[in-house]
Short mmCIF file of N, CA and C in Angstrom, two decimals:
data_model
loop_
_atom_site.label_atom_id
_atom_site.label_comp_id
_atom_site.label_asym_id
_atom_site.label_seq_id
_atom_site.Cartn_x
_atom_site.Cartn_y
_atom_site.Cartn_z
N MET L 1 3.14 17.18 -31.98
CA MET L 1 2.99 18.16 -30.92
C MET L 1 1.59 18.13 -30.37
N GLU L 2 0.59 17.88 -31.22
CA GLU L 2 -0.81 17.87 -30.79
C GLU L 2 -1.06 16.72 -29.82
N ASP L 3 -0.48 15.53 -30.09
CA ASP L 3 -0.65 14.38 -29.20
C ASP L 3 -0.06 14.68 -27.83
N HIS L 4 1.09 15.35 -27.80
CA HIS L 4 1.74 15.69 -26.54
C HIS L 4 0.84 16.62 -25.71
N ASN L 5 0.22 17.57 -26.37
CA ASN L 5 -0.64 18.52 -25.66
C ASN L 5 -1.90 17.84 -25.12
N THR L 6 -2.51 16.95 -25.87
CA THR L 6 -3.74 16.31 -25.43
C THR L 6 -3.48 15.35 -24.28
N ALA L 7 -2.29 14.83 -24.14
CA ALA L 7 -1.98 13.91 -23.05
C ALA L 7 -2.02 14.63 -21.71
N ASN L 8 -1.77 15.91 -21.68
CA ASN L 8 -1.72 16.66 -20.43
C ASN L 8 -2.95 17.54 -20.22
N LEU L 9 -3.98 17.38 -21.01
CA LEU L 9 -5.15 18.26 -20.90
C LEU L 9 -5.95 18.02 -19.63
N SER L 10 -5.79 16.85 -19.00
CA SER L 10 -6.55 16.56 -17.79
C SER L 10 -6.08 17.41 -16.61
N ASP L 11 -4.88 17.92 -16.65
CA ASP L 11 -4.36 18.77 -15.59
C ASP L 11 -4.48 20.22 -16.04
N PRO L 12 -5.46 20.97 -15.48
CA PRO L 12 -5.67 22.33 -15.94
C PRO L 12 -4.49 23.26 -15.67
N ALA L 13 -3.61 22.89 -14.76
CA ALA L 13 -2.46 23.75 -14.45
C ALA L 13 -1.30 23.50 -15.40
N SER L 14 -1.39 22.45 -16.23
CA SER L 14 -0.27 22.14 -17.12
C SER L 14 -0.20 23.14 -18.27
N PRO L 15 0.98 23.40 -18.77
CA PRO L 15 1.13 24.32 -19.91
C PRO L 15 0.35 23.84 -21.14
N ALA L 16 0.28 22.54 -21.35
CA ALA L 16 -0.44 22.01 -22.51
C ALA L 16 -1.93 22.34 -22.42
N ALA L 17 -2.50 22.23 -21.20
CA ALA L 17 -3.91 22.56 -21.02
C ALA L 17 -4.14 24.04 -21.26
N SER L 18 -3.22 24.88 -20.84
CA SER L 18 -3.35 26.32 -21.06
C SER L 18 -3.31 26.64 -22.55
N VAL L 19 -2.40 26.01 -23.26
CA VAL L 19 -2.27 26.23 -24.70
C VAL L 19 -3.54 25.75 -25.40
N ALA L 20 -4.01 24.54 -25.02
CA ALA L 20 -5.22 23.99 -25.64
C ALA L 20 -6.42 24.89 -25.36
N SER L 21 -6.54 25.38 -24.13
CA SER L 21 -7.66 26.28 -23.79
C SER L 21 -7.58 27.56 -24.60
N ALA L 22 -6.39 28.07 -24.77
CA ALA L 22 -6.22 29.29 -25.56
C ALA L 22 -6.58 29.03 -27.02
N GLU L 23 -6.18 27.87 -27.55
CA GLU L 23 -6.51 27.53 -28.94
C GLU L 23 -8.02 27.38 -29.12
N ILE L 24 -8.68 26.71 -28.17
CA ILE L 24 -10.13 26.53 -28.24
C ILE L 24 -10.83 27.89 -28.16
N ALA L 25 -10.36 28.74 -27.26
CA ALA L 25 -10.95 30.07 -27.12
C ALA L 25 -10.77 30.88 -28.40
N ALA L 26 -9.60 30.77 -29.02
CA ALA L 26 -9.34 31.51 -30.27
C ALA L 26 -10.24 31.00 -31.39
N GLU L 27 -10.38 29.67 -31.50
CA GLU L 27 -11.26 29.09 -32.53
C GLU L 27 -12.71 29.51 -32.29
N PHE L 28 -13.12 29.47 -31.03
CA PHE L 28 -14.50 29.82 -30.69
C PHE L 28 -14.77 31.30 -30.98
N ALA L 29 -13.80 32.14 -30.72
CA ALA L 29 -13.96 33.58 -30.96
C ALA L 29 -14.07 33.88 -32.46
N ALA L 30 -13.49 33.03 -33.28
CA ALA L 30 -13.51 33.25 -34.72
C ALA L 30 -14.86 32.85 -35.35
N LEU L 31 -15.71 32.16 -34.61
CA LEU L 31 -17.01 31.70 -35.14
C LEU L 31 -18.03 32.85 -35.16
N THR L 32 -19.03 32.67 -36.00
CA THR L 32 -20.13 33.64 -36.02
C THR L 32 -21.05 33.34 -34.86
N VAL L 33 -21.98 34.22 -34.59
CA VAL L 33 -22.91 34.08 -33.47
C VAL L 33 -23.74 32.79 -33.65
N GLU L 34 -24.23 32.54 -34.87
CA GLU L 34 -25.04 31.34 -35.12
C GLU L 34 -24.20 30.07 -34.89
N GLU L 35 -22.95 30.08 -35.36
CA GLU L 35 -22.07 28.92 -35.19
C GLU L 35 -21.77 28.68 -33.70
N LYS L 36 -21.58 29.79 -32.96
CA LYS L 36 -21.33 29.67 -31.52
C LYS L 36 -22.52 29.02 -30.83
N GLU L 37 -23.75 29.48 -31.17
CA GLU L 37 -24.95 28.91 -30.56
C GLU L 37 -25.11 27.44 -30.93
N GLN L 38 -24.81 27.11 -32.20
CA GLN L 38 -24.91 25.73 -32.65
C GLN L 38 -23.91 24.85 -31.89
N ARG L 39 -22.66 25.32 -31.74
CA ARG L 39 -21.63 24.57 -30.98
C ARG L 39 -22.08 24.36 -29.54
N ARG L 40 -22.60 25.43 -28.91
CA ARG L 40 -23.04 25.33 -27.52
C ARG L 40 -24.17 24.30 -27.40
N ALA L 41 -25.10 24.29 -28.34
CA ALA L 41 -26.21 23.32 -28.32
C ALA L 41 -25.66 21.91 -28.47
N GLU L 42 -24.70 21.71 -29.38
CA GLU L 42 -24.09 20.39 -29.57
C GLU L 42 -23.39 19.94 -28.29
N TRP L 43 -22.64 20.84 -27.70
CA TRP L 43 -21.91 20.50 -26.47
C TRP L 43 -22.88 20.19 -25.33
N SER L 44 -23.97 20.94 -25.24
CA SER L 44 -24.96 20.69 -24.19
C SER L 44 -25.60 19.32 -24.37
N GLN L 45 -25.93 18.97 -25.61
CA GLN L 45 -26.51 17.65 -25.88
C GLN L 45 -25.51 16.54 -25.55
N GLU L 46 -24.28 16.73 -25.97
CA GLU L 46 -23.25 15.72 -25.68
C GLU L 46 -23.03 15.59 -24.18
N LEU L 47 -23.01 16.72 -23.46
CA LEU L 47 -22.86 16.69 -22.01
C LEU L 47 -24.00 15.94 -21.36
N ALA L 48 -25.24 16.16 -21.82
CA ALA L 48 -26.40 15.46 -21.27
C ALA L 48 -26.27 13.96 -21.50
N ARG L 49 -25.84 13.54 -22.72
CA ARG L 49 -25.65 12.11 -23.01
C ARG L 49 -24.58 11.49 -22.11
N VAL L 50 -23.48 12.20 -21.94
CA VAL L 50 -22.38 11.69 -21.10
C VAL L 50 -22.83 11.57 -19.65
N GLU L 51 -23.53 12.57 -19.14
CA GLU L 51 -24.03 12.51 -17.76
C GLU L 51 -25.02 11.36 -17.57
N GLU L 52 -25.87 11.12 -18.58
CA GLU L 52 -26.81 10.00 -18.50
C GLU L 52 -26.06 8.68 -18.51
N GLU L 53 -25.02 8.55 -19.32
CA GLU L 53 -24.20 7.33 -19.34
C GLU L 53 -23.53 7.12 -17.99
N ILE L 54 -23.04 8.21 -17.39
CA ILE L 54 -22.40 8.12 -16.07
C ILE L 54 -23.40 7.61 -15.05
N ASN L 55 -24.63 8.16 -15.06
CA ASN L 55 -25.66 7.72 -14.12
C ASN L 55 -26.03 6.26 -14.35
N THR L 56 -26.11 5.85 -15.61
CA THR L 56 -26.40 4.45 -15.93
C THR L 56 -25.29 3.55 -15.41
N LEU L 57 -24.05 3.95 -15.62
CA LEU L 57 -22.90 3.16 -15.13
C LEU L 57 -22.90 3.08 -13.61
N ARG L 58 -23.26 4.18 -12.94
CA ARG L 58 -23.33 4.17 -11.47
C ARG L 58 -24.39 3.18 -11.00
N THR L 59 -25.56 3.19 -11.68
CA THR L 59 -26.64 2.28 -11.31
C THR L 59 -26.22 0.84 -11.53
N VAL L 60 -25.60 0.54 -12.66
CA VAL L 60 -25.13 -0.81 -12.95
C VAL L 60 -24.07 -1.22 -11.93
N LEU L 61 -23.15 -0.32 -11.62
CA LEU L 61 -22.10 -0.62 -10.64
C LEU L 61 -22.70 -0.92 -9.27
N ALA L 62 -23.67 -0.12 -8.84
CA ALA L 62 -24.31 -0.35 -7.54
C ALA L 62 -25.01 -1.70 -7.53
N SER L 63 -25.69 -2.05 -8.63
CA SER L 63 -26.38 -3.34 -8.73
C SER L 63 -25.38 -4.48 -8.67
N LYS L 64 -24.28 -4.36 -9.40
CA LYS L 64 -23.24 -5.40 -9.41
C LYS L 64 -22.59 -5.53 -8.03
N THR L 65 -22.39 -4.40 -7.36
CA THR L 65 -21.80 -4.41 -6.02
C THR L 65 -22.72 -5.14 -5.04
N ARG L 66 -24.04 -4.85 -5.11
CA ARG L 66 -25.00 -5.54 -4.24
C ARG L 66 -25.01 -7.04 -4.54
N HIS L 67 -24.99 -7.41 -5.81
CA HIS L 67 -24.99 -8.81 -6.20
C HIS L 67 -23.73 -9.51 -5.68
N ALA L 68 -22.58 -8.86 -5.81
CA ALA L 68 -21.32 -9.43 -5.31
C ALA L 68 -21.38 -9.60 -3.79
N SER L 69 -21.95 -8.62 -3.08
CA SER L 69 -22.09 -8.72 -1.62
C SER L 69 -22.98 -9.88 -1.24
N ASP L 70 -24.08 -10.07 -1.97
CA ASP L 70 -24.98 -11.20 -1.69
C ASP L 70 -24.26 -12.53 -1.90
N LEU L 71 -23.51 -12.63 -2.98
CA LEU L 71 -22.77 -13.86 -3.25
C LEU L 71 -21.72 -14.13 -2.16
N LYS L 72 -21.03 -13.09 -1.74
CA LYS L 72 -20.02 -13.24 -0.69
C LYS L 72 -20.68 -13.70 0.61
N ARG L 73 -21.84 -13.10 0.93
CA ARG L 73 -22.55 -13.48 2.14
C ARG L 73 -22.95 -14.95 2.07
N LYS L 74 -23.45 -15.38 0.93
CA LYS L 74 -23.84 -16.78 0.75
C LYS L 74 -22.65 -17.72 0.86
N LEU L 75 -21.49 -17.25 0.43
CA LEU L 75 -20.27 -18.07 0.51
C LEU L 75 -19.61 -17.99 1.88
N GLY L 76 -20.10 -17.12 2.74
CA GLY L 76 -19.52 -16.97 4.08
C GLY L 76 -18.30 -16.08 4.10
N ILE L 77 -18.13 -15.29 3.07
CA ILE L 77 -16.99 -14.37 3.01
C ILE L 77 -17.41 -13.07 3.68
N THR L 78 -16.76 -12.76 4.80
CA THR L 78 -17.09 -11.54 5.54
C THR L 78 -16.10 -10.44 5.18
N VAL L 79 -16.44 -9.25 5.58
CA VAL L 79 -15.54 -8.12 5.36
C VAL L 79 -14.22 -8.37 6.10
N TRP L 80 -14.34 -8.90 7.33
CA TRP L 80 -13.15 -9.18 8.12
C TRP L 80 -12.25 -10.19 7.40
N LYS L 81 -12.85 -11.24 6.82
CA LYS L 81 -12.07 -12.24 6.09
C LYS L 81 -11.39 -11.61 4.88
N GLU L 82 -12.11 -10.75 4.18
CA GLU L 82 -11.51 -10.08 3.02
C GLU L 82 -10.32 -9.23 3.44
N VAL L 83 -10.49 -8.47 4.53
CA VAL L 83 -9.40 -7.62 5.01
C VAL L 83 -8.22 -8.48 5.43
N THR L 84 -8.51 -9.57 6.15
CA THR L 84 -7.45 -10.47 6.60
C THR L 84 -6.71 -11.08 5.40
N ASP L 85 -7.49 -11.55 4.41
CA ASP L 85 -6.86 -12.14 3.22
C ASP L 85 -6.02 -11.10 2.48
N ASP L 86 -6.55 -9.88 2.36
CA ASP L 86 -5.79 -8.82 1.69
C ASP L 86 -4.50 -8.51 2.44
N MET L 87 -4.59 -8.45 3.78
CA MET L 87 -3.39 -8.17 4.58
C MET L 87 -2.37 -9.30 4.43
N ASN L 88 -2.85 -10.55 4.51
CA ASN L 88 -1.93 -11.69 4.36
C ASN L 88 -1.27 -11.69 2.99
N GLN L 89 -2.04 -11.40 1.96
CA GLN L 89 -1.47 -11.36 0.61
C GLN L 89 -0.45 -10.22 0.50
N GLY L 90 -0.78 -9.07 1.11
CA GLY L 90 0.15 -7.94 1.09
C GLY L 90 1.44 -8.26 1.80
N ILE L 91 1.33 -8.93 2.94
CA ILE L 91 2.53 -9.31 3.70
C ILE L 91 3.35 -10.32 2.89
N LYS L 92 2.65 -11.28 2.26
CA LYS L 92 3.35 -12.27 1.44
C LYS L 92 4.09 -11.59 0.29
N ASN L 93 3.41 -10.66 -0.37
CA ASN L 93 4.04 -9.93 -1.47
C ASN L 93 5.24 -9.14 -0.99
N LEU L 94 5.09 -8.52 0.19
CA LEU L 94 6.19 -7.74 0.75
C LEU L 94 7.39 -8.63 1.05
N LYS L 95 7.13 -9.78 1.68
CA LYS L 95 8.23 -10.68 2.03
C LYS L 95 8.92 -11.24 0.80
N GLU L 96 8.18 -11.38 -0.29
CA GLU L 96 8.77 -11.90 -1.51
C GLU L 96 9.51 -10.83 -2.30
N SER L 97 9.32 -9.57 -1.94
CA SER L 97 9.97 -8.50 -2.69
C SER L 97 11.47 -8.47 -2.39
N THR L 98 12.24 -8.07 -3.37
CA THR L 98 13.70 -8.03 -3.20
C THR L 98 14.11 -6.95 -2.20
N VAL L 99 13.35 -5.87 -2.14
CA VAL L 99 13.68 -4.80 -1.20
C VAL L 99 13.58 -5.32 0.23
N TYR L 100 12.50 -6.05 0.52
CA TYR L 100 12.32 -6.61 1.87
C TYR L 100 13.44 -7.59 2.18
N GLN L 101 13.75 -8.45 1.22
CA GLN L 101 14.79 -9.45 1.46
C GLN L 101 16.14 -8.81 1.70
N ARG L 102 16.44 -7.75 0.95
CA ARG L 102 17.71 -7.03 1.18
C ARG L 102 17.70 -6.37 2.56
N THR L 103 16.58 -5.74 2.91
CA THR L 103 16.47 -5.08 4.21
C THR L 103 16.61 -6.09 5.33
N GLU L 104 15.95 -7.23 5.20
CA GLU L 104 16.03 -8.28 6.21
C GLU L 104 17.47 -8.75 6.37
N SER L 105 18.16 -8.92 5.25
CA SER L 105 19.55 -9.37 5.27
C SER L 105 20.44 -8.35 5.98
N VAL L 106 20.24 -7.09 5.66
CA VAL L 106 21.04 -6.02 6.28
C VAL L 106 20.78 -5.97 7.78
N LEU L 107 19.50 -6.05 8.17
CA LEU L 107 19.16 -6.00 9.59
C LEU L 107 19.74 -7.20 10.33
N LYS L 108 19.71 -8.37 9.71
CA LYS L 108 20.25 -9.57 10.34
C LYS L 108 21.75 -9.42 10.57
N SER L 109 22.47 -8.97 9.54
CA SER L 109 23.93 -8.83 9.70
C SER L 109 24.26 -7.72 10.70
N THR L 110 23.45 -6.67 10.70
CA THR L 110 23.67 -5.59 11.67
C THR L 110 23.46 -6.10 13.09
N GLY L 111 22.41 -6.93 13.27
CA GLY L 111 22.16 -7.51 14.59
C GLY L 111 23.29 -8.40 15.05
N GLU L 112 23.82 -9.19 14.13
CA GLU L 112 24.94 -10.07 14.47
C GLU L 112 26.17 -9.25 14.85
N LYS L 113 26.44 -8.21 14.08
CA LYS L 113 27.60 -7.36 14.38
C LYS L 113 27.42 -6.65 15.72
N THR L 114 26.19 -6.17 15.99
CA THR L 114 25.91 -5.49 17.26
C THR L 114 26.10 -6.46 18.42
N ALA L 115 25.59 -7.68 18.27
CA ALA L 115 25.74 -8.69 19.32
C ALA L 115 27.22 -8.97 19.57
N SER L 116 27.99 -9.03 18.49
CA SER L 116 29.42 -9.28 18.62
C SER L 116 30.12 -8.14 19.37
N VAL L 117 29.74 -6.91 19.02
CA VAL L 117 30.33 -5.75 19.69
C VAL L 117 29.98 -5.75 21.17
N PHE L 118 28.68 -5.99 21.50
CA PHE L 118 28.28 -6.02 22.90
C PHE L 118 28.95 -7.16 23.65
N GLY L 119 29.14 -8.29 22.97
CA GLY L 119 29.86 -9.40 23.59
C GLY L 119 31.29 -9.01 23.93
N SER L 120 31.92 -8.30 23.02
CA SER L 120 33.29 -7.84 23.25
C SER L 120 33.34 -6.85 24.42
N ILE L 121 32.38 -5.95 24.43
CA ILE L 121 32.34 -4.95 25.52
C ILE L 121 32.13 -5.64 26.86
N THR L 122 31.18 -6.59 26.89
CA THR L 122 30.88 -7.30 28.13
C THR L 122 32.08 -8.08 28.63
N SER L 123 32.75 -8.77 27.73
CA SER L 123 33.93 -9.53 28.16
C SER L 123 35.04 -8.59 28.62
N GLY L 124 35.16 -7.45 27.97
CA GLY L 124 36.16 -6.46 28.39
C GLY L 124 35.87 -5.92 29.78
N ILE L 125 34.60 -5.63 30.03
CA ILE L 125 34.21 -5.13 31.36
C ILE L 125 34.45 -6.21 32.41
N SER L 126 34.06 -7.45 32.11
CA SER L 126 34.28 -8.56 33.05
C SER L 126 35.76 -8.72 33.36
N SER L 127 36.56 -8.61 32.33
CA SER L 127 38.01 -8.74 32.51
C SER L 127 38.54 -7.63 33.41
N LYS L 128 38.05 -6.41 33.19
CA LYS L 128 38.52 -5.28 34.01
C LYS L 128 38.09 -5.46 35.46
N PHE L 129 36.82 -5.92 35.69
CA PHE L 129 36.37 -6.15 37.07
C PHE L 129 37.20 -7.25 37.74
N SER L 130 37.52 -8.27 36.97
CA SER L 130 38.33 -9.35 37.51
C SER L 130 39.72 -8.84 37.90
N GLN L 131 40.30 -8.02 37.03
CA GLN L 131 41.61 -7.44 37.32
C GLN L 131 41.52 -6.53 38.55
N MET L 132 40.43 -5.76 38.62
CA MET L 132 40.25 -4.83 39.73
C MET L 132 40.08 -5.61 41.04
N LYS L 133 39.33 -6.70 40.98
CA LYS L 133 39.08 -7.51 42.17
C LYS L 133 40.38 -8.11 42.70
N ASN L 134 41.25 -8.46 41.80
CA ASN L 134 42.52 -9.08 42.20
C ASN L 134 43.61 -8.05 42.50
N SER L 135 43.31 -6.79 42.38
CA SER L 135 44.33 -5.77 42.63
C SER L 135 44.59 -5.60 44.13
N GLU L 136 45.72 -5.05 44.45
CA GLU L 136 46.13 -4.82 45.83
C GLU L 136 45.21 -3.82 46.52
N SER L 137 44.77 -2.81 45.79
CA SER L 137 43.89 -1.79 46.37
C SER L 137 42.56 -2.41 46.81
N MET L 138 41.99 -3.28 45.95
CA MET L 138 40.71 -3.89 46.28
C MET L 138 40.86 -4.82 47.47
N ARG L 139 41.95 -5.54 47.55
CA ARG L 139 42.18 -6.42 48.70
C ARG L 139 42.27 -5.61 49.98
N SER L 140 42.90 -4.47 49.90
CA SER L 140 43.02 -3.59 51.07
C SER L 140 41.64 -3.10 51.51
N ILE L 141 40.80 -2.72 50.53
CA ILE L 141 39.45 -2.25 50.85
C ILE L 141 38.63 -3.39 51.45
N GLU L 142 38.72 -4.60 50.88
CA GLU L 142 38.00 -5.75 51.40
C GLU L 142 38.40 -6.05 52.83
N ALA L 143 39.69 -5.96 53.10
CA ALA L 143 40.17 -6.24 54.45
C ALA L 143 39.64 -5.21 55.44
N SER L 144 39.63 -3.96 55.04
CA SER L 144 39.15 -2.89 55.92
C SER L 144 37.65 -3.05 56.19
N VAL L 145 36.88 -3.32 55.15
CA VAL L 145 35.44 -3.49 55.32
C VAL L 145 35.16 -4.73 56.16
N GLY L 146 35.90 -5.79 55.89
CA GLY L 146 35.71 -7.03 56.65
C GLY L 146 35.98 -6.85 58.12
N SER L 147 37.07 -6.15 58.47
CA SER L 147 37.38 -5.97 59.89
C SER L 147 36.38 -5.04 60.55
N ALA L 148 35.90 -4.04 59.81
CA ALA L 148 34.88 -3.14 60.37
C ALA L 148 33.60 -3.91 60.64
N TYR L 149 33.22 -4.81 59.75
CA TYR L 149 32.01 -5.61 59.92
C TYR L 149 32.16 -6.52 61.15
N GLU L 150 33.32 -7.15 61.27
CA GLU L 150 33.54 -8.03 62.43
C GLU L 150 33.47 -7.26 63.73
N ASN L 151 34.03 -6.05 63.76
CA ASN L 151 33.98 -5.23 64.97
C ASN L 151 32.55 -4.89 65.34
N VAL L 152 31.74 -4.53 64.35
CA VAL L 152 30.34 -4.18 64.62
C VAL L 152 29.58 -5.42 65.03
N LYS L 153 29.87 -6.53 64.44
CA LYS L 153 29.16 -7.77 64.71
C LYS L 153 29.42 -8.27 66.13
N THR L 154 30.65 -8.16 66.57
CA THR L 154 30.99 -8.71 67.88
C THR L 154 30.70 -7.77 69.03
N LYS L 155 30.79 -6.49 68.79
CA LYS L 155 30.58 -5.56 69.91
C LYS L 155 29.72 -4.40 69.47
N VAL L 156 28.63 -4.21 70.20
CA VAL L 156 27.74 -3.09 69.93
C VAL L 156 27.50 -2.40 71.25
N THR L 157 27.58 -1.08 71.22
CA THR L 157 27.32 -0.33 72.43
C THR L 157 25.83 -0.07 72.51
N SER L 158 25.19 -0.53 73.59
CA SER L 158 23.74 -0.34 73.73
C SER L 158 23.46 1.06 74.26
N ARG L 159 22.18 1.38 74.40
CA ARG L 159 21.79 2.71 74.87
C ARG L 159 22.28 2.97 76.30
N SER L 160 22.37 1.91 77.06
CA SER L 160 22.79 2.09 78.46
C SER L 160 24.29 2.22 78.59
N GLY L 161 25.03 2.03 77.48
CA GLY L 161 26.47 2.18 77.52
C GLY L 161 27.20 0.88 77.73
N SER L 162 26.47 -0.24 77.98
CA SER L 162 27.16 -1.52 78.16
C SER L 162 27.50 -2.12 76.81
N VAL L 163 28.53 -2.93 76.76
CA VAL L 163 28.99 -3.53 75.52
C VAL L 163 28.45 -4.96 75.48
N SER L 164 27.80 -5.32 74.35
CA SER L 164 27.29 -6.67 74.18
C SER L 164 27.51 -7.11 72.74
N SER L 165 27.11 -8.33 72.43
CA SER L 165 27.29 -8.81 71.05
C SER L 165 26.20 -8.22 70.15
N PHE L 166 26.42 -8.32 68.90
CA PHE L 166 25.47 -7.80 67.91
C PHE L 166 24.13 -8.51 68.05
N GLN L 167 24.18 -9.84 68.22
CA GLN L 167 22.95 -10.62 68.36
C GLN L 167 22.21 -10.22 69.63
N ASP L 168 22.94 -9.97 70.73
CA ASP L 168 22.29 -9.54 71.97
C ASP L 168 21.60 -8.20 71.79
N ALA L 169 22.25 -7.29 71.05
CA ALA L 169 21.65 -5.98 70.79
C ALA L 169 20.38 -6.12 69.98
N LEU L 170 20.38 -7.01 68.99
CA LEU L 170 19.17 -7.26 68.19
C LEU L 170 18.05 -7.83 69.06
N ASP L 171 18.40 -8.82 69.86
CA ASP L 171 17.41 -9.45 70.74
C ASP L 171 16.82 -8.43 71.71
N GLU L 172 17.67 -7.59 72.26
CA GLU L 172 17.22 -6.57 73.21
C GLU L 172 16.27 -5.59 72.53
N ASN L 173 16.60 -5.20 71.32
CA ASN L 173 15.76 -4.27 70.56
C ASN L 173 14.41 -4.92 70.24
N ASN L 174 14.40 -6.16 69.81
CA ASN L 174 13.16 -6.85 69.47
C ASN L 174 12.28 -7.06 70.69
N THR L 175 12.87 -7.37 71.81
CA THR L 175 12.11 -7.60 73.04
C THR L 175 11.49 -6.30 73.52
N SER L 176 12.22 -5.20 73.45
CA SER L 176 11.69 -3.91 73.92
C SER L 176 10.62 -3.37 72.99
N SER L 177 10.64 -3.75 71.70
CA SER L 177 9.63 -3.24 70.76
C SER L 177 8.47 -4.23 70.65
N GLY L 178 8.51 -5.36 71.35
CA GLY L 178 7.43 -6.31 71.30
C GLY L 178 7.55 -7.31 70.18
N LEU L 179 8.66 -7.31 69.46
CA LEU L 179 8.86 -8.25 68.37
C LEU L 179 9.67 -9.42 68.86
N ASN L 180 9.35 -10.58 68.35
CA ASN L 180 10.14 -11.75 68.69
C ASN L 180 10.93 -12.16 67.47
N SER L 181 12.13 -12.60 67.70
CA SER L 181 12.92 -13.07 66.58
C SER L 181 12.44 -14.44 66.19
N PRO L 182 12.74 -14.91 64.98
CA PRO L 182 12.30 -16.25 64.56
C PRO L 182 12.83 -17.35 65.49
N THR L 183 13.99 -17.12 66.11
CA THR L 183 14.55 -18.14 67.02
C THR L 183 13.81 -18.14 68.33
N ASP L 184 13.17 -17.02 68.75
CA ASP L 184 12.45 -16.95 70.01
C ASP L 184 11.16 -17.77 69.97
N SER L 185 10.57 -17.94 68.77
CA SER L 185 9.28 -18.60 68.67
C SER L 185 9.41 -20.09 69.00
N THR L 186 10.63 -20.65 68.91
CA THR L 186 10.84 -22.07 69.22
C THR L 186 11.12 -22.29 70.69
N LYS L 187 11.37 -21.25 71.46
CA LYS L 187 11.74 -21.37 72.87
C LYS L 187 10.53 -21.61 73.73
#
């Protein structure tokens, strides 16, 4: 039980840390005044040693970091190259992972199925338009539009009320507005 409690002591909110703190407080309360002062002195000395070790480790780490940076600079390794290499390695690791490969497989099959569905829809729509184009109703509409176009093309009533051809009406309009048609430039 003691090992279980010490494993969770780093999290002060954990029940094990609360129990351990209560046990330490109870043990400390049971000590005499002299023993309490002696414990506090021991803890203060130990804390000072640990803090000095931490500072020494920080100094050594900073020195090692500077030395590594100097070596990288001499080798031509830049921060950008390191980031690029890290990204490439991360992408390689990702692509080699089974999760990525499964996801890629699922997306590929989904894409194929989607393309197949859209192909079916497109062919269905084309078929319907083809059927519609060949229907009697569409032929009737085409005939009506065609005859209306021919009537407008052959006879246009000008502003003066005279009847002329569509081309004559265009030419008359271009001449009165100062525009020449492309065929007029060759005359």
